[in-house]
Coordinates of C-alpha atoms (C1' of nucleotides) in Angstrom, one line a residue:
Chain A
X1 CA 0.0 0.0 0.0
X2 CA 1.5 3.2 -1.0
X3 CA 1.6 6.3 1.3
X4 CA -1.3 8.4 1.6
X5 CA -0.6 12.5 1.1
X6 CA -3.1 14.6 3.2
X7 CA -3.3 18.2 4.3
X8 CA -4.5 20.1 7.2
X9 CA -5.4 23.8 8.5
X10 CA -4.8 25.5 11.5
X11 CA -7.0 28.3 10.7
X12 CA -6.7 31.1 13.5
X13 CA -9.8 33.8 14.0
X14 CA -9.9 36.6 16.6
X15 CA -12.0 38.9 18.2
X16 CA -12.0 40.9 21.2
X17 CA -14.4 39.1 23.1
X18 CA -13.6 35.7 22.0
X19 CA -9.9 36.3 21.9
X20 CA -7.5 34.1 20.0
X21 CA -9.4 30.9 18.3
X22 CA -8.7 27.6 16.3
X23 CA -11.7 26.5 13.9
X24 CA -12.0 22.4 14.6
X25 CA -14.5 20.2 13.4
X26 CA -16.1 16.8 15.1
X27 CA -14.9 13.7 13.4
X28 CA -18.0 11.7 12.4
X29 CA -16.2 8.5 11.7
X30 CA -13.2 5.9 13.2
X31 CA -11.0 6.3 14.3
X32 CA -11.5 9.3 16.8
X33 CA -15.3 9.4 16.3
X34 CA -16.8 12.6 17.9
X35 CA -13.6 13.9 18.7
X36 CA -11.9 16.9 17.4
X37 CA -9.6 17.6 14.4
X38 CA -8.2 20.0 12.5
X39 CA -10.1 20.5 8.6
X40 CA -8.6 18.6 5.9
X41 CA -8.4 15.4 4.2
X42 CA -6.4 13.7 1.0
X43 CA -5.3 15.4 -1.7
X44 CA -7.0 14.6 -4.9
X45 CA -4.9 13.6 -8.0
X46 CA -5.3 16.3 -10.3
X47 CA -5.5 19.6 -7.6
X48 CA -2.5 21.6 -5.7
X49 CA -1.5 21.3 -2.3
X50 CA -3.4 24.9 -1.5
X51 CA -6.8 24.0 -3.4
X52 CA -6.6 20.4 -1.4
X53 CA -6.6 23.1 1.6
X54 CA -9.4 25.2 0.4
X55 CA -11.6 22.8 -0.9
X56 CA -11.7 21.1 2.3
X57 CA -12.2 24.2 4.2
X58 CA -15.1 24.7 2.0
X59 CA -17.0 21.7 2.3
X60 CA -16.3 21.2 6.2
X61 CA -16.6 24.4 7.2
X62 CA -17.9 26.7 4.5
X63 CA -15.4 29.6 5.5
X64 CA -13.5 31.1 3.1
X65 CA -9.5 31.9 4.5
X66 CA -7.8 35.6 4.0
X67 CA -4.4 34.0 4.3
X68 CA -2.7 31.1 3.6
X69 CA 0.6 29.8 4.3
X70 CA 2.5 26.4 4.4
X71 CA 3.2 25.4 8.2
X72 CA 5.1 21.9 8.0
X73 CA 4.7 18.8 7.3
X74 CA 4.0 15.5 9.6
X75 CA 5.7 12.1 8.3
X76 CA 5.6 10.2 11.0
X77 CA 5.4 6.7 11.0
X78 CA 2.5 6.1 13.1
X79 CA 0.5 9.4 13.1
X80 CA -3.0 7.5 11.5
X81 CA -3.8 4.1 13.1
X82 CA -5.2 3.1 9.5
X83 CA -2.4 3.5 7.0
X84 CA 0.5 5.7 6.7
X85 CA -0.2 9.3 5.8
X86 CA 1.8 12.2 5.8
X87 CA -0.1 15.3 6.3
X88 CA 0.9 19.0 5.0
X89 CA 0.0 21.8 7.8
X90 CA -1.1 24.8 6.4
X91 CA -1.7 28.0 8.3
X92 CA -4.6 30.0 7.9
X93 CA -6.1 33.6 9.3
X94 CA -9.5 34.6 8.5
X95 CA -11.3 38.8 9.5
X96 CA -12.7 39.1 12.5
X97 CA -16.4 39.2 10.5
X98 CA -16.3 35.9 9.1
X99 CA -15.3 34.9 12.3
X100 CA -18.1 36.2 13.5
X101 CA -20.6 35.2 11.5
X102 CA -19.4 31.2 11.6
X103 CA -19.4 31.5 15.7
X104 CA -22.6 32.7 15.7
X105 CA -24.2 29.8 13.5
X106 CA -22.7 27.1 14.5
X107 CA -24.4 25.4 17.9
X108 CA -26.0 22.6 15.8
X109 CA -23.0 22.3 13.6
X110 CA -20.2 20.2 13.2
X111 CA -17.7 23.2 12.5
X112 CA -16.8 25.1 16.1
X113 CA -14.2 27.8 16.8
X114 CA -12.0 27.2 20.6
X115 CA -10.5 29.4 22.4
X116 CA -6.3 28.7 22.1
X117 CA -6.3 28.3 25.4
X118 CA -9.2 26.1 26.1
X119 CA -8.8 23.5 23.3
X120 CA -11.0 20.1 23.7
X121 CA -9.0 16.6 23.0
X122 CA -7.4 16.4 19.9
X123 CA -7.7 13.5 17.3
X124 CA -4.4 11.8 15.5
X125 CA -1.2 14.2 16.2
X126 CA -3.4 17.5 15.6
X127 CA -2.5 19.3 18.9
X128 CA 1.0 19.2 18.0
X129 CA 0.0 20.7 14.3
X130 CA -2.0 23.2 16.7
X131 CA 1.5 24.0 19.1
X132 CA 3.5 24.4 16.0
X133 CA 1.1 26.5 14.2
X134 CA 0.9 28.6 17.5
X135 CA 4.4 29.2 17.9
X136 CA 4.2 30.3 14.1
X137 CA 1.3 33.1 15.1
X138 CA 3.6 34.3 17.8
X139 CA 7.2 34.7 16.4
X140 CA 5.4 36.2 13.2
X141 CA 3.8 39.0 14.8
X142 CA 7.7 40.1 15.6
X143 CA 8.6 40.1 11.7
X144 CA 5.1 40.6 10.1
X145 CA 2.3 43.4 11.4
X146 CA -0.5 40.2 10.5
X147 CA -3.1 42.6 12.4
X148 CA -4.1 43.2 8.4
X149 CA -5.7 39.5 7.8
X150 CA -6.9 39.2 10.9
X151 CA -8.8 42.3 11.9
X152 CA -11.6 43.8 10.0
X153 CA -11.1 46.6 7.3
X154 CA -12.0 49.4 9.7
X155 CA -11.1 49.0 13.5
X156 CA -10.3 50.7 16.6
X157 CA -6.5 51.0 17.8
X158 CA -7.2 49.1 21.0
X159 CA -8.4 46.2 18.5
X160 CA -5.0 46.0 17.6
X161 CA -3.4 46.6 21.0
X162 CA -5.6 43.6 22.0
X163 CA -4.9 41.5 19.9
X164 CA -0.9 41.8 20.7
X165 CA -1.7 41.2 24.3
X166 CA -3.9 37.8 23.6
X167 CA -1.2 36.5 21.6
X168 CA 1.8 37.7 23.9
X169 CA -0.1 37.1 27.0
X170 CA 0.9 40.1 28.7
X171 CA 0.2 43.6 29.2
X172 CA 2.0 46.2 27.0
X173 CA 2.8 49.3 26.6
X174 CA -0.1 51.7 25.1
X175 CA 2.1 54.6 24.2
X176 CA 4.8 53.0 22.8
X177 CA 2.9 50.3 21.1
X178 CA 0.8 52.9 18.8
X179 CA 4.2 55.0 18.6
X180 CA 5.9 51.6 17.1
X181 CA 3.0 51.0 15.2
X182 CA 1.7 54.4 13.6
X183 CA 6.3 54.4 12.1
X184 CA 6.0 51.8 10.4
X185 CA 3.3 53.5 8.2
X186 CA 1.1 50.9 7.4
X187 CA -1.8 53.1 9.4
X188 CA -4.8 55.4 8.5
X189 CA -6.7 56.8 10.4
X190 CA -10.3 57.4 9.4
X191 CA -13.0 60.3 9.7
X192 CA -14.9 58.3 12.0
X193 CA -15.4 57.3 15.7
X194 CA -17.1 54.5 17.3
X195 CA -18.8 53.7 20.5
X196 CA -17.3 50.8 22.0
X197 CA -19.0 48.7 25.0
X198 CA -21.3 52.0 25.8
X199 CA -18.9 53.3 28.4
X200 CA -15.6 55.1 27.3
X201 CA -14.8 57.9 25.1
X202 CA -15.5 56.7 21.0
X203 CA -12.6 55.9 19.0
X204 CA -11.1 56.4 16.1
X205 CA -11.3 53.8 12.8
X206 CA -8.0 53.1 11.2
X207 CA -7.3 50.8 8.3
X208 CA -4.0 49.0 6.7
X209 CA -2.8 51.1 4.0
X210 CA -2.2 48.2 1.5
X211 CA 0.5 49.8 -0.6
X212 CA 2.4 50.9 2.4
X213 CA 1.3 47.5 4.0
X214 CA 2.9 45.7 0.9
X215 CA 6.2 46.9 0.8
X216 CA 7.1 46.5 4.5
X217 CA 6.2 42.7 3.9
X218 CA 8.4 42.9 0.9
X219 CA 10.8 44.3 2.4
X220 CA 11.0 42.6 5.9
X221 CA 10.7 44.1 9.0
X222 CA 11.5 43.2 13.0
X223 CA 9.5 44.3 15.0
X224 CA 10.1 43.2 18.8
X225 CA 6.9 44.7 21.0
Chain B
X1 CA -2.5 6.6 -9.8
X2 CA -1.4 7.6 -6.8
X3 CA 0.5 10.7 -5.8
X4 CA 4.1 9.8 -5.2
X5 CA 5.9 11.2 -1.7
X6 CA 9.3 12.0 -2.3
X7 CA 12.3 14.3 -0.6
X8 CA 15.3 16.2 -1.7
X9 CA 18.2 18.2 0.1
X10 CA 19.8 21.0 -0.2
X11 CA 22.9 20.7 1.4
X12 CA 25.4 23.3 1.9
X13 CA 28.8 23.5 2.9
X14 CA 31.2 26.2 3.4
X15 CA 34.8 26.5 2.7
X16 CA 36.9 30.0 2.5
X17 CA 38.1 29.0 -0.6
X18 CA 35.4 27.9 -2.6
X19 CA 32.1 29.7 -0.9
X20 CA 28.7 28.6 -0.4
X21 CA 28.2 25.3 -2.3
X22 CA 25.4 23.1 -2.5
X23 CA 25.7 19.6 -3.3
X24 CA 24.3 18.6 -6.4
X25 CA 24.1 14.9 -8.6
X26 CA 24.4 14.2 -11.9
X27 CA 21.0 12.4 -13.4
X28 CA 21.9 8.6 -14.6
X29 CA 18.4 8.3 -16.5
X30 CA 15.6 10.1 -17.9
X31 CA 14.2 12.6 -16.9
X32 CA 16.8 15.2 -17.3
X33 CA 20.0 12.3 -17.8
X34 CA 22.8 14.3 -17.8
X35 CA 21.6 17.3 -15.7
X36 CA 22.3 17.8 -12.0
X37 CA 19.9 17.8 -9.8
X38 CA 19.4 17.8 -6.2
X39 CA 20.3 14.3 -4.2
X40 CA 16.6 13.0 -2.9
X41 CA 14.2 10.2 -4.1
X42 CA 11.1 8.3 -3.3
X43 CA 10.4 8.3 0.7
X44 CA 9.7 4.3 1.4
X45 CA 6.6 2.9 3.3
X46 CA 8.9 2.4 7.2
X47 CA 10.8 5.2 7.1
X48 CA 10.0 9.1 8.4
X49 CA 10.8 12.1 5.8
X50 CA 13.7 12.7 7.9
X51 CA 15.2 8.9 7.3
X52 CA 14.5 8.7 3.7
X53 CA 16.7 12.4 3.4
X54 CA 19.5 10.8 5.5
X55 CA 19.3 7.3 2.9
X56 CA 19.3 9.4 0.0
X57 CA 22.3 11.3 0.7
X58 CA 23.9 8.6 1.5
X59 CA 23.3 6.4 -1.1
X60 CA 23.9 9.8 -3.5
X61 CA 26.9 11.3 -1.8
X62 CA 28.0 9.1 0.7
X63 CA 27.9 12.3 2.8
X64 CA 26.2 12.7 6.4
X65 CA 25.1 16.1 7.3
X66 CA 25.2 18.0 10.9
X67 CA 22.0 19.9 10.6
X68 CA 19.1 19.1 9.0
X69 CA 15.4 20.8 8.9
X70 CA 12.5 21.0 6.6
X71 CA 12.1 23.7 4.2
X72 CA 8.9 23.5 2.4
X73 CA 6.7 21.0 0.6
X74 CA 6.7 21.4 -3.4
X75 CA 3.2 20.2 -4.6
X76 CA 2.7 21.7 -8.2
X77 CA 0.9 19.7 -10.7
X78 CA 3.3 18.7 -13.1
X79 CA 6.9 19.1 -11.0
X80 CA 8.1 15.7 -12.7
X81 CA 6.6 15.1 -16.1
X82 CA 6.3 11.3 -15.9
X83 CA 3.5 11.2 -12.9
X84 CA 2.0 13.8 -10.0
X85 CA 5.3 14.1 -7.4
X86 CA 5.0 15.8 -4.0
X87 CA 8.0 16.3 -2.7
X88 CA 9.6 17.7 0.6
X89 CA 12.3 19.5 1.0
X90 CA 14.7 19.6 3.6
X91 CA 17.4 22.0 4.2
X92 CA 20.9 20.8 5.1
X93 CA 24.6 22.2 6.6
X94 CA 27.7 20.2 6.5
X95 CA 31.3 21.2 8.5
X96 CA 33.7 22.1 6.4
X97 CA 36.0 19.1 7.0
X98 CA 33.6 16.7 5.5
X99 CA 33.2 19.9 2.9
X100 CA 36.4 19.6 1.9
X101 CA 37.3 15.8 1.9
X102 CA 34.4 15.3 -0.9
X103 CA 35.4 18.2 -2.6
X104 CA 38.8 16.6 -3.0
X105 CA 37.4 13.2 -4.4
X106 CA 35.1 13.8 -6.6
X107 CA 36.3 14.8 -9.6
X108 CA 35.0 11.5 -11.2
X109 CA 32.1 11.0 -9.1
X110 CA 28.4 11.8 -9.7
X111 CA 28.2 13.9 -6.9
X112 CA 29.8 17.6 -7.0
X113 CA 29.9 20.9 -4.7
X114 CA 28.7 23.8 -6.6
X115 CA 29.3 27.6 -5.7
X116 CA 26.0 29.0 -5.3
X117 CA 27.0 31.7 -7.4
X118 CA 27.8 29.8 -9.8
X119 CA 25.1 26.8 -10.5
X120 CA 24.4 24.4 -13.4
X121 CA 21.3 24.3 -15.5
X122 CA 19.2 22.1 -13.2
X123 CA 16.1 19.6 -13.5
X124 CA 12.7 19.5 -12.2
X125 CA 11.9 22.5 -10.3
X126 CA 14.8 22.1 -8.5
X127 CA 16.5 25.5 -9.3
X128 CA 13.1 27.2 -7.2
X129 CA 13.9 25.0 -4.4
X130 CA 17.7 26.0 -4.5
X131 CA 16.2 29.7 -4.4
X132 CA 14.0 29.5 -1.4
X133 CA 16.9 27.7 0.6
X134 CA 19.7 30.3 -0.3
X135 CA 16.7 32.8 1.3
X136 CA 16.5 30.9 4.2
X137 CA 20.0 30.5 4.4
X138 CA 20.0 34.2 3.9
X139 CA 17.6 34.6 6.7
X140 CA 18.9 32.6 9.3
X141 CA 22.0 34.1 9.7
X142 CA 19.7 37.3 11.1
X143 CA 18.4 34.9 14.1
X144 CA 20.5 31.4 14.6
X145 CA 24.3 31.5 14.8
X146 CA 24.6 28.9 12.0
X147 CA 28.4 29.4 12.0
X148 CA 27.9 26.6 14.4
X149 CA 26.7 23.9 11.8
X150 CA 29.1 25.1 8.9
X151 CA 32.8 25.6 10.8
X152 CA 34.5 22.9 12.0
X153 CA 35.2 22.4 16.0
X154 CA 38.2 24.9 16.1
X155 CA 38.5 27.8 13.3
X156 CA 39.9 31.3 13.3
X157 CA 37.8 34.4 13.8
X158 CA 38.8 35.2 10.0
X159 CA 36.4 32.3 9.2
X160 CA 33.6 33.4 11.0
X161 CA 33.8 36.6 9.4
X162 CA 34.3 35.4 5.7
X163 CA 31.4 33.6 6.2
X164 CA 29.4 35.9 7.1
X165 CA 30.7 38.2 3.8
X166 CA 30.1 35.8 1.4
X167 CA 26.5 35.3 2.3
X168 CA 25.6 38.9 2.4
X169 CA 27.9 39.7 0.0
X170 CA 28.8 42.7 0.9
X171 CA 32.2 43.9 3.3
X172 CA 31.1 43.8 7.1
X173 CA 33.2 46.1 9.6
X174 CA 35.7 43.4 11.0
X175 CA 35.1 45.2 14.8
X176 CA 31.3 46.0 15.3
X177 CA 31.3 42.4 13.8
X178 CA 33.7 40.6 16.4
X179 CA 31.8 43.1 19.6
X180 CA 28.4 41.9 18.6
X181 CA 29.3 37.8 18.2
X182 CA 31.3 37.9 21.3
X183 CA 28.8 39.9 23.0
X184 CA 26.5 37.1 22.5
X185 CA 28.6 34.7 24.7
X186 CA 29.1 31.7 22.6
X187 CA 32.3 31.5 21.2
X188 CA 35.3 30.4 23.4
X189 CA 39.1 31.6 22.6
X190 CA 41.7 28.8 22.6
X191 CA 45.1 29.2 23.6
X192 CA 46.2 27.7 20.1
X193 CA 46.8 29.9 16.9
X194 CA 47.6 28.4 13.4
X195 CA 49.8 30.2 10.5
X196 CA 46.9 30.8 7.6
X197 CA 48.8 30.6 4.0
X198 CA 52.0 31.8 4.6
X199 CA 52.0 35.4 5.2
X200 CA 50.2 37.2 7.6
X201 CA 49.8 37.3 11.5
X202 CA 48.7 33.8 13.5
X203 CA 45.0 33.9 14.3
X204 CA 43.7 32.7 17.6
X205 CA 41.7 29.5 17.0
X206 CA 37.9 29.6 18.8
X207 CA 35.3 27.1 19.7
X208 CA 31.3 27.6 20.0
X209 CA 30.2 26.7 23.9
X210 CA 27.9 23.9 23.0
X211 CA 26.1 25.2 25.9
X212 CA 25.5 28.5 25.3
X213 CA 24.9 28.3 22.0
X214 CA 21.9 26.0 22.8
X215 CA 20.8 28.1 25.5
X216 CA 21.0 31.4 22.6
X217 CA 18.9 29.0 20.4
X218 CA 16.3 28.2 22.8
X219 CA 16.1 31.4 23.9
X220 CA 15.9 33.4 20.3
X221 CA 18.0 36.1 19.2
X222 CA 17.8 38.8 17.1
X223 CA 20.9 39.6 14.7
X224 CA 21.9 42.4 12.3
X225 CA 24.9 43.0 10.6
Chain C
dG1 C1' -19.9 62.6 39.6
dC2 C1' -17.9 58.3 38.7
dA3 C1' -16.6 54.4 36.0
dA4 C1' -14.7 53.0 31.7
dA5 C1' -11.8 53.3 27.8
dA6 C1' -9.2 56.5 24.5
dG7 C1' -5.7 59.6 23.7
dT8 C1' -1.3 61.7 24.2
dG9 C1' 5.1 63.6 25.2
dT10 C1' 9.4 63.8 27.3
dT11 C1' 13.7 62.3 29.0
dG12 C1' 17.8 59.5 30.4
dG13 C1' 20.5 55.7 29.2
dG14 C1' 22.1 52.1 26.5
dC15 C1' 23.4 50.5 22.3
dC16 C1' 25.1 50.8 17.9
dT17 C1' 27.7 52.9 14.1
dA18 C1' 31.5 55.0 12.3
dC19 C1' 36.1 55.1 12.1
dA20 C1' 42.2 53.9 11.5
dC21 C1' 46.3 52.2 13.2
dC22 C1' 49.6 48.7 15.0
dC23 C1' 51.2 43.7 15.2
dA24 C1' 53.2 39.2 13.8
dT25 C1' 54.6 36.5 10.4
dG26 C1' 56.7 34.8 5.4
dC27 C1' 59.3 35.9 1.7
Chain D
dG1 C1' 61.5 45.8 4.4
dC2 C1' 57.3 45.0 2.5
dA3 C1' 53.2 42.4 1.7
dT4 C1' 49.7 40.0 4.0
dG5 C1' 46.2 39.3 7.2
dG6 C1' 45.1 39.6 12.5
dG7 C1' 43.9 42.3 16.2
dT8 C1' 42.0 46.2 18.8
dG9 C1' 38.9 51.2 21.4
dT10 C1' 36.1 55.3 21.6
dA11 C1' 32.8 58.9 21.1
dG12 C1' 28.6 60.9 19.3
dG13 C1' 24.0 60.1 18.0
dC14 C1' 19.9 57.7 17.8
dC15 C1' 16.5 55.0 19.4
dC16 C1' 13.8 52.9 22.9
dA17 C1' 11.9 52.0 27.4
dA18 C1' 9.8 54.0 31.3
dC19 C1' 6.4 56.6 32.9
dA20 C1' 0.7 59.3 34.4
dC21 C1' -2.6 62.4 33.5
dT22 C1' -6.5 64.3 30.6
dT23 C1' -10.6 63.6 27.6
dT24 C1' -15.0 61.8 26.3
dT25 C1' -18.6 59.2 26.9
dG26 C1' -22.7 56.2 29.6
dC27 C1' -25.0 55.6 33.6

DNA sequence: GCAAAAGTGTTGGGCCTACACCCATGC
DNA sequence: GCATGGGTGTAGGCCCAACACTTTTGC
């Protein structure tokens, strides 16, 4: 029997009130019936490693990614109890809408967003897939302002400033943060204000300048918070 | 059909003399007889990704390598024209004593160094996995002290620093360069110097600390020249 | 008026860059 | 003695961390 190719998705959402989160979907069959895994499945013959990704995001999850990236790959001998597969990670970030809109559907569904730090058991090796692909989100915020595929178009500064502390897991620095931020020049801020939570003063939309956005990427920046 | 799982290396070594070389083979049949290519093969049913690399080069080069990590997975439709190949790439440093000792005795062999600067017209798609591990190469000298993987035990400062030139290629200044790797504590001065090629002043010989090198590692650093 | 979140500047110190001359050897 | 490569120190400037109060809103 020859060796089966697969691949899989960490796909990360975030919002502010659900923090940091992993999409996962319940495993309907053996092995690891009605526990949790990450999307994915074999590659077909005639498709590329990234539409074997997408389509399977598709029809597990219906969610559509704004980023995509290769994470690693797992050859292990024994990782599937069936056969030997070796599985390509990907790494995915979706906008805080879409995030949204699948968290607030799914209760019936077989397609459910976790918490990173409240994860259920994990089928086959998925929570190591998960552990790498975390490590990944973290040392990439240091070289890459990712902020862009996560957030919305239009968001508040402390949307940002949030989502730094989620991921480093500690308090930082406002003033310096948006200083750090607002040089590298990716920024706009917007003619508009928003009410946030009723209480507190509104604040001010910004969005990614794309260009600007573009060429830091290109370019390469670090960026230690 | 089935998708076929394979791996290749790109293996480099490092020699003040020649450069930055990768390892390459010369093709015994079709596809691409004659060309050079990277060493790598089919990965069998009982061995990991890791295993089948290590056979390959073996079997290829008779050479055994002191680093070795993944790079990326190559899974483009029609990578090798006979049938669909996935193949994953690994990414590979040998010292330069081993370096040298093929370099001396292979004049007749399939299996040659090749300056980066300097490569062969290559098969498959292998000249776009060359590229993206001269970029990590590139890259990694900015976070991991890879010096470690590419000098032998004991070697001069000179060494460190030619290294260093060649892959940025461009002139470093020799005493910001020296402060900032002894400032990061892993190097070790020997009370041993050697005469280098006749003429010039004896350089002292240093050592990484194992130790502290795998401490830095761990720990993450942050490096610009 | 008070609770909640947004918004905003300055300074001291550490680090990093720029820079040039002497030393030990072979021939 | 000259050519070759090894070895070494400092000062000025820039950047970055540390730090707290005011503003605008809802209730």
């Amino acid at each position: 029997m020859e060796i089966k190719l697969a691949v899989d998705a960490v796909v990360f959402g975030y919002d502010k009130e659900y923090g940091i989160s992993i999409l996962l979907i319940k495993r309907k069959f053996s092995p690891f019936k009605g526990d949790w895994a990450l999307p994915g499945g074999f590659v077909l013959q005639n498709e590329t490693l990234e539409q074997a990704v997408e389509r399977e995001l598709i029809e597990e999850t219906g969610i559509s990614i704004s980023y995509l990236e290769q994470l690693y790959t797992f050859g292990e001998l024994n990782r599937d109890p069936r056969q030997r597969v070796v599985s390509v990670a990907y790494f995915g970030l979706v906008k805080s809408s879409k995030f949204k809109k699948l968290s607030a559907t799914t209760d019936a569904s077989e397609a459910k967003w976790f918490n990173i730090k409240d994860l259920p058991k994990l089928s086959f090796d998925h929570a190591d897939i998960i552990g790498m692909a975390i490590d990944r989100l973290r040392a990439k915020i240091t070289y890459q302002p990712i902020g862009f595929e996560l957030l919305d178009k239009k968001f508040p500064f402390s949307d940002l400033e949030h989502l730094y502390t989620s991921l480093l897991d500690r308090p930082i620095d406002r003033r310096n943060f948006k200083k750090k931020i607002m040089h590298l020049d990716i920024l706009e801020e917007l003619n508009e204000k928003v009410k946030l939570k009723g209480a507190g003063r509104p604040a001010s939309l910004f969005r990614f300048n794309k260009k600007n956005y573009e060429r830091l990427v290109k370019r390469g920046m670090h960026f230690e918070i």
